[in-house]
mmCIF file of C-alpha atoms in Angstrom:
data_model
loop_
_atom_site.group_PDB
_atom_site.id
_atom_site.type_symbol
_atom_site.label_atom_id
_atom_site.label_comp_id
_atom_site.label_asym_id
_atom_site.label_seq_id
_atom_site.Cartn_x
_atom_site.Cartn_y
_atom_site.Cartn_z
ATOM 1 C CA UNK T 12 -138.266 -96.108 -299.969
ATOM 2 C CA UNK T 13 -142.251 -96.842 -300.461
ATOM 3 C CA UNK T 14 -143.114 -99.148 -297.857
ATOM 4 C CA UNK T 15 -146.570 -101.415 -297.670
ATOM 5 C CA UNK T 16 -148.553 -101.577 -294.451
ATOM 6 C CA UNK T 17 -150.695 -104.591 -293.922
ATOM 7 C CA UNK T 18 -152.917 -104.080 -291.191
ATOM 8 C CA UNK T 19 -154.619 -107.052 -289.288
ATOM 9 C CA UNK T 20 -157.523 -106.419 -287.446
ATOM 10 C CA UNK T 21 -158.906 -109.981 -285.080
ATOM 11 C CA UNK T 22 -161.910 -109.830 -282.750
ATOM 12 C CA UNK T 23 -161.203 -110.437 -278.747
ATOM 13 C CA UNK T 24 -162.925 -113.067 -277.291
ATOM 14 C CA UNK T 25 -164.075 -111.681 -273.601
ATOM 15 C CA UNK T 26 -162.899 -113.975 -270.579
ATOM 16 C CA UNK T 27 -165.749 -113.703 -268.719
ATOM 17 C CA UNK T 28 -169.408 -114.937 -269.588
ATOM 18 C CA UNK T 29 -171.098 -111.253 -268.435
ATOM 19 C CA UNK T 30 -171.784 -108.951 -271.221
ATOM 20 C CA UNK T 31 -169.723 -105.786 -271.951
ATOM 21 C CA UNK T 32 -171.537 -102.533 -271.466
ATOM 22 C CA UNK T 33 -169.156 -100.095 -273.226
ATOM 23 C CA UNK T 34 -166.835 -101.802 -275.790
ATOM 24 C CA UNK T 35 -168.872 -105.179 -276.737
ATOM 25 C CA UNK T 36 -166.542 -105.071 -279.778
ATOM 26 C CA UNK T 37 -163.012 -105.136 -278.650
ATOM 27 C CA UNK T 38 -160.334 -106.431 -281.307
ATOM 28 C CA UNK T 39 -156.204 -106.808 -281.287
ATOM 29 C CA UNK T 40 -154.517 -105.073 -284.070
ATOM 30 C CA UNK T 41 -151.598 -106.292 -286.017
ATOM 31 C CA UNK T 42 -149.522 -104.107 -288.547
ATOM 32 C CA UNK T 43 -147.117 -105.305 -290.878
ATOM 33 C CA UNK T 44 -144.681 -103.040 -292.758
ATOM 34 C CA UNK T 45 -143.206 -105.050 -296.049
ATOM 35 C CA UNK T 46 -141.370 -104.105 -299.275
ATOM 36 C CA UNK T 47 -143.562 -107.106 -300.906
ATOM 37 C CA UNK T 48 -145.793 -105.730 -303.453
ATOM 38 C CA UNK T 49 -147.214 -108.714 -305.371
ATOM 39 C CA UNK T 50 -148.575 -110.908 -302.463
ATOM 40 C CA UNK T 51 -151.878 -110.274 -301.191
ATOM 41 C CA UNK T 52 -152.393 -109.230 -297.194
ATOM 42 C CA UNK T 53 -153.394 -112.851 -296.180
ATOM 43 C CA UNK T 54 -150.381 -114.354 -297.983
ATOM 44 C CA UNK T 55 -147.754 -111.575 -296.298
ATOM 45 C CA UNK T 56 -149.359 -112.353 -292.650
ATOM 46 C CA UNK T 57 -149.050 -115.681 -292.729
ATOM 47 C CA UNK T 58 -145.407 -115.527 -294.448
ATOM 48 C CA UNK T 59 -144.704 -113.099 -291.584
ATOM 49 C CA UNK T 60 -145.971 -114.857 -288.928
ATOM 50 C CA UNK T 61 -143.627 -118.143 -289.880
ATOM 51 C CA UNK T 62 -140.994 -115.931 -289.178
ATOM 52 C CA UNK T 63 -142.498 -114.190 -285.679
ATOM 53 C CA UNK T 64 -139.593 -116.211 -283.795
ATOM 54 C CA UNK T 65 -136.959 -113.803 -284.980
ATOM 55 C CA UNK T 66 -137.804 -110.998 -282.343
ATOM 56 C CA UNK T 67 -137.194 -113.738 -279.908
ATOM 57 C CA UNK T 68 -134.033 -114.760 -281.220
ATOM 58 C CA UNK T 69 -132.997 -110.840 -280.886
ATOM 59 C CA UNK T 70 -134.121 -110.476 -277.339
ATOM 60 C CA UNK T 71 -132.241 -113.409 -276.433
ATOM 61 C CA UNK T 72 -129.024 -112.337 -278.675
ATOM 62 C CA UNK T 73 -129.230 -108.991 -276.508
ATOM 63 C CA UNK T 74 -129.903 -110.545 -273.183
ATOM 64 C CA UNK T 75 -128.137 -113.596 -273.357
ATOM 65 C CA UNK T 76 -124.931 -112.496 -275.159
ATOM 66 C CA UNK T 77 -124.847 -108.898 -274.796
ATOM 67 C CA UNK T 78 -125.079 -108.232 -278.941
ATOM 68 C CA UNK T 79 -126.295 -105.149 -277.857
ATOM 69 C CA UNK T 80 -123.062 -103.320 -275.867
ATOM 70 C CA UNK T 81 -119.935 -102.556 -277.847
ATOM 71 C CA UNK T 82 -117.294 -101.980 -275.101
ATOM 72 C CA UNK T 83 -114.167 -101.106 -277.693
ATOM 73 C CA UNK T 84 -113.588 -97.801 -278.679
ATOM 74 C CA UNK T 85 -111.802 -99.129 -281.753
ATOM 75 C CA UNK T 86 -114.520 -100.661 -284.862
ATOM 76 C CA UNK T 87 -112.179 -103.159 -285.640
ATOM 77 C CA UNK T 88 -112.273 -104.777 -281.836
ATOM 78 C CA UNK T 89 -115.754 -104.401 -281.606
ATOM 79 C CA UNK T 90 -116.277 -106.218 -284.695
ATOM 80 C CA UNK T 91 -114.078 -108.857 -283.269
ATOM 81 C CA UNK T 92 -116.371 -109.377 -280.202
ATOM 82 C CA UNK T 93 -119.346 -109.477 -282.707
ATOM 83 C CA UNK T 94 -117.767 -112.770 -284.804
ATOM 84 C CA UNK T 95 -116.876 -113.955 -281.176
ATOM 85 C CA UNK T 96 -120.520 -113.846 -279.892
ATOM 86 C CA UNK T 97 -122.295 -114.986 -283.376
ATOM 87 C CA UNK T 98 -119.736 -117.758 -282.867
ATOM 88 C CA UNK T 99 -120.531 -118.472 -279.156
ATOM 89 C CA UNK T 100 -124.341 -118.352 -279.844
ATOM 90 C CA UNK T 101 -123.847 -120.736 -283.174
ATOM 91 C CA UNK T 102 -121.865 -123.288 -280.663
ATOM 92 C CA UNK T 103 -124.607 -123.002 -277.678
ATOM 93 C CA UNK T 104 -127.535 -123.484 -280.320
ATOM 94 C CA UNK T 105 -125.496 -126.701 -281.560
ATOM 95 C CA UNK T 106 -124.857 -127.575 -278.033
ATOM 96 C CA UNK T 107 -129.158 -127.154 -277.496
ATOM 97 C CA UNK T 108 -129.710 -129.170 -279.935
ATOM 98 C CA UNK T 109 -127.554 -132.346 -280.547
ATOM 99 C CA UNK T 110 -126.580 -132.560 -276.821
ATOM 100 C CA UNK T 111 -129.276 -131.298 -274.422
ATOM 101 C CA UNK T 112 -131.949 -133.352 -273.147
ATOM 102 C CA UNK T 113 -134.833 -133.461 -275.510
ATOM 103 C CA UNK T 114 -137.228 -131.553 -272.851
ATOM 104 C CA UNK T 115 -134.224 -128.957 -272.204
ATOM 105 C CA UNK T 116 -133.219 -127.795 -275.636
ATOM 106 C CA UNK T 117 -135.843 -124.717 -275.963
ATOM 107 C CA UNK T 118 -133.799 -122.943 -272.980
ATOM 108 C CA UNK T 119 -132.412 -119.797 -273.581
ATOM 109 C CA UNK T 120 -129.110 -118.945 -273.323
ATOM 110 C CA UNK T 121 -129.275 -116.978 -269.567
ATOM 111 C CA UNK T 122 -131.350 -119.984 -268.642
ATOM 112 C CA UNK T 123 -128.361 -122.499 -269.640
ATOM 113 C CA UNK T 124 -126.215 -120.106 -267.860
ATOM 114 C CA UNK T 125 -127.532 -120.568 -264.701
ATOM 115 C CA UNK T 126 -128.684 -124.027 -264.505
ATOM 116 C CA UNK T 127 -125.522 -125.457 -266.104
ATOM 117 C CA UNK T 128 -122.671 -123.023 -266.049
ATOM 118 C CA UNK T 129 -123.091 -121.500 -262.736
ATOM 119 C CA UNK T 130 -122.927 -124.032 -261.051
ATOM 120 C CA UNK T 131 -121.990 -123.817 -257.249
ATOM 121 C CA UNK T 132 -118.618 -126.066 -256.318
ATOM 122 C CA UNK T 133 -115.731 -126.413 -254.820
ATOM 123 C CA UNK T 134 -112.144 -126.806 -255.830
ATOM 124 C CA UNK T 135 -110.616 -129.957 -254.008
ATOM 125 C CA UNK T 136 -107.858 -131.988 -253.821
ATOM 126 C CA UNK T 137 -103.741 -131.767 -252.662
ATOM 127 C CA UNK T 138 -101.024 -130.545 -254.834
ATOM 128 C CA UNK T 139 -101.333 -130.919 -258.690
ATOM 129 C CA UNK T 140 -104.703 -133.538 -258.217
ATOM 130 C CA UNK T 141 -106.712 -130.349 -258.317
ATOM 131 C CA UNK T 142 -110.697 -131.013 -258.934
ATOM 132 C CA UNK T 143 -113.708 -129.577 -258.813
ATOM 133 C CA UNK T 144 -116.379 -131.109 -256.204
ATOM 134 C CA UNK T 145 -120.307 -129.621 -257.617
ATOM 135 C CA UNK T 146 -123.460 -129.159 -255.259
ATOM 136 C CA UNK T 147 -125.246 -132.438 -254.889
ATOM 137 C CA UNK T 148 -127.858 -131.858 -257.446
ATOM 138 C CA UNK T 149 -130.237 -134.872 -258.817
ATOM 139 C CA UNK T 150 -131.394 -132.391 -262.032
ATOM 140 C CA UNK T 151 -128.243 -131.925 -262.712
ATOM 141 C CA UNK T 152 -126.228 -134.758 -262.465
ATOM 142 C CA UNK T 153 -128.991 -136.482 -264.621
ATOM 143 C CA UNK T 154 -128.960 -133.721 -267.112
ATOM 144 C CA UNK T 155 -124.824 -134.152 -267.414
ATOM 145 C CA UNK T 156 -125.044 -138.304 -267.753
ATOM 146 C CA UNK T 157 -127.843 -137.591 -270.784
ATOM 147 C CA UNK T 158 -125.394 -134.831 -272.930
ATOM 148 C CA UNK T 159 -122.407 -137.066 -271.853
ATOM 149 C CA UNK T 160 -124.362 -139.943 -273.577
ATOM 150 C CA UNK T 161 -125.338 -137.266 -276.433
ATOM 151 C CA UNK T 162 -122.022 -136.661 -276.672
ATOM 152 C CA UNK T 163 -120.944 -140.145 -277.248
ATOM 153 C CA UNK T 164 -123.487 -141.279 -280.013
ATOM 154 C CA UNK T 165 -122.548 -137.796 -281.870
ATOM 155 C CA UNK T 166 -118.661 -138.755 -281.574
ATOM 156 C CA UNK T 167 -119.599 -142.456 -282.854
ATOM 157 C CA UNK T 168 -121.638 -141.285 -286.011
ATOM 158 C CA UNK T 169 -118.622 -138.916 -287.664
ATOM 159 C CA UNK T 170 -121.008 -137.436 -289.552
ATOM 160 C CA UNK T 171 -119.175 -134.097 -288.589
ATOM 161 C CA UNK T 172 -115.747 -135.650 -290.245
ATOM 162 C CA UNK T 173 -117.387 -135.417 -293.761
ATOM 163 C CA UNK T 174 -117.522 -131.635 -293.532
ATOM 164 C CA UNK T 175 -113.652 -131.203 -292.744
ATOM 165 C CA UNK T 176 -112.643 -133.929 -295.341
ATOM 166 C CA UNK T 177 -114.727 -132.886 -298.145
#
């Protein structure tokens, strides 16, 4: 298929105040390969660059939920652990946003792992009054009051009723 390359060419600015001897004109190059035909170079890199977030997204999709590794040797299970994680990664991105705190919700999903899932505790108790006894942690107690809280104001507004009933 013909393909467009848009090349982006932007001048370096130098650190350091002392001249450069061998390459006084040093410059970072960008390039852009689109199917769009009608808008002009400017237009497609800043329409691309909107969009640069997407490669992060991946990366974490990879690292974060494995997106990656198919582990089945059957198509039909691995697609089956693809729905799973797009599910998983739809639920943690809702979970980011309408329940962490507001300085907390840009964390990635390894990051949200560790601080919050893996947590270190300890499984107490006699008989069937099993619980689990956490680390003290300041962070993270304060972190679990604010989603708790999150959680409460989200369960009060039943906005998220109207999608089921309608």
């Amino acid at each position: 298929k013909a393909r467009r390359f848009v090349f982006i060419r932007e001048t370096v600015e130098l650190k350091s105040n002392e001249p450069c001897l061998f390459y006084p004109d040093l410059y970072d190059y960008e390039v852009i390969v689109t199917n769009m035909e009608d808008l002009p170079p400017e237009k497609v890199w800043r329409w691309y660059n909107k969009r640069c977030n997407v490669e992060n997204k991946i990366d974490e999709l990879k690292q974060g939920l494995a997106v990656d590794q198919t582990s089945q040797h059957e198509m039909i299970r691995n697609a089956a652990f693809m729905w799973i994680k797009a599910l998983a990664y739809n639920l943690l991105n809702w979970f980011k946003s309408a329940l962490m705190p507001q300085e907390h919700r840009h964390h990635e999903v390894a990051t949200i792992r560790r601080v919050l899932i893996n947590v270190p505790g300890n499984i107490v108790g006699n008989g069937r009054y099993r619980h689990v006894r956490l680390a003290p942690n300041a962070w993270l107690k304060k972190t679990i009051t604010i989603i708790k809280e999150n959680f409460k104001v989200f369960l009060k507004k039943r906005a998220w009723l109207m999608v089921y009933v309608t």
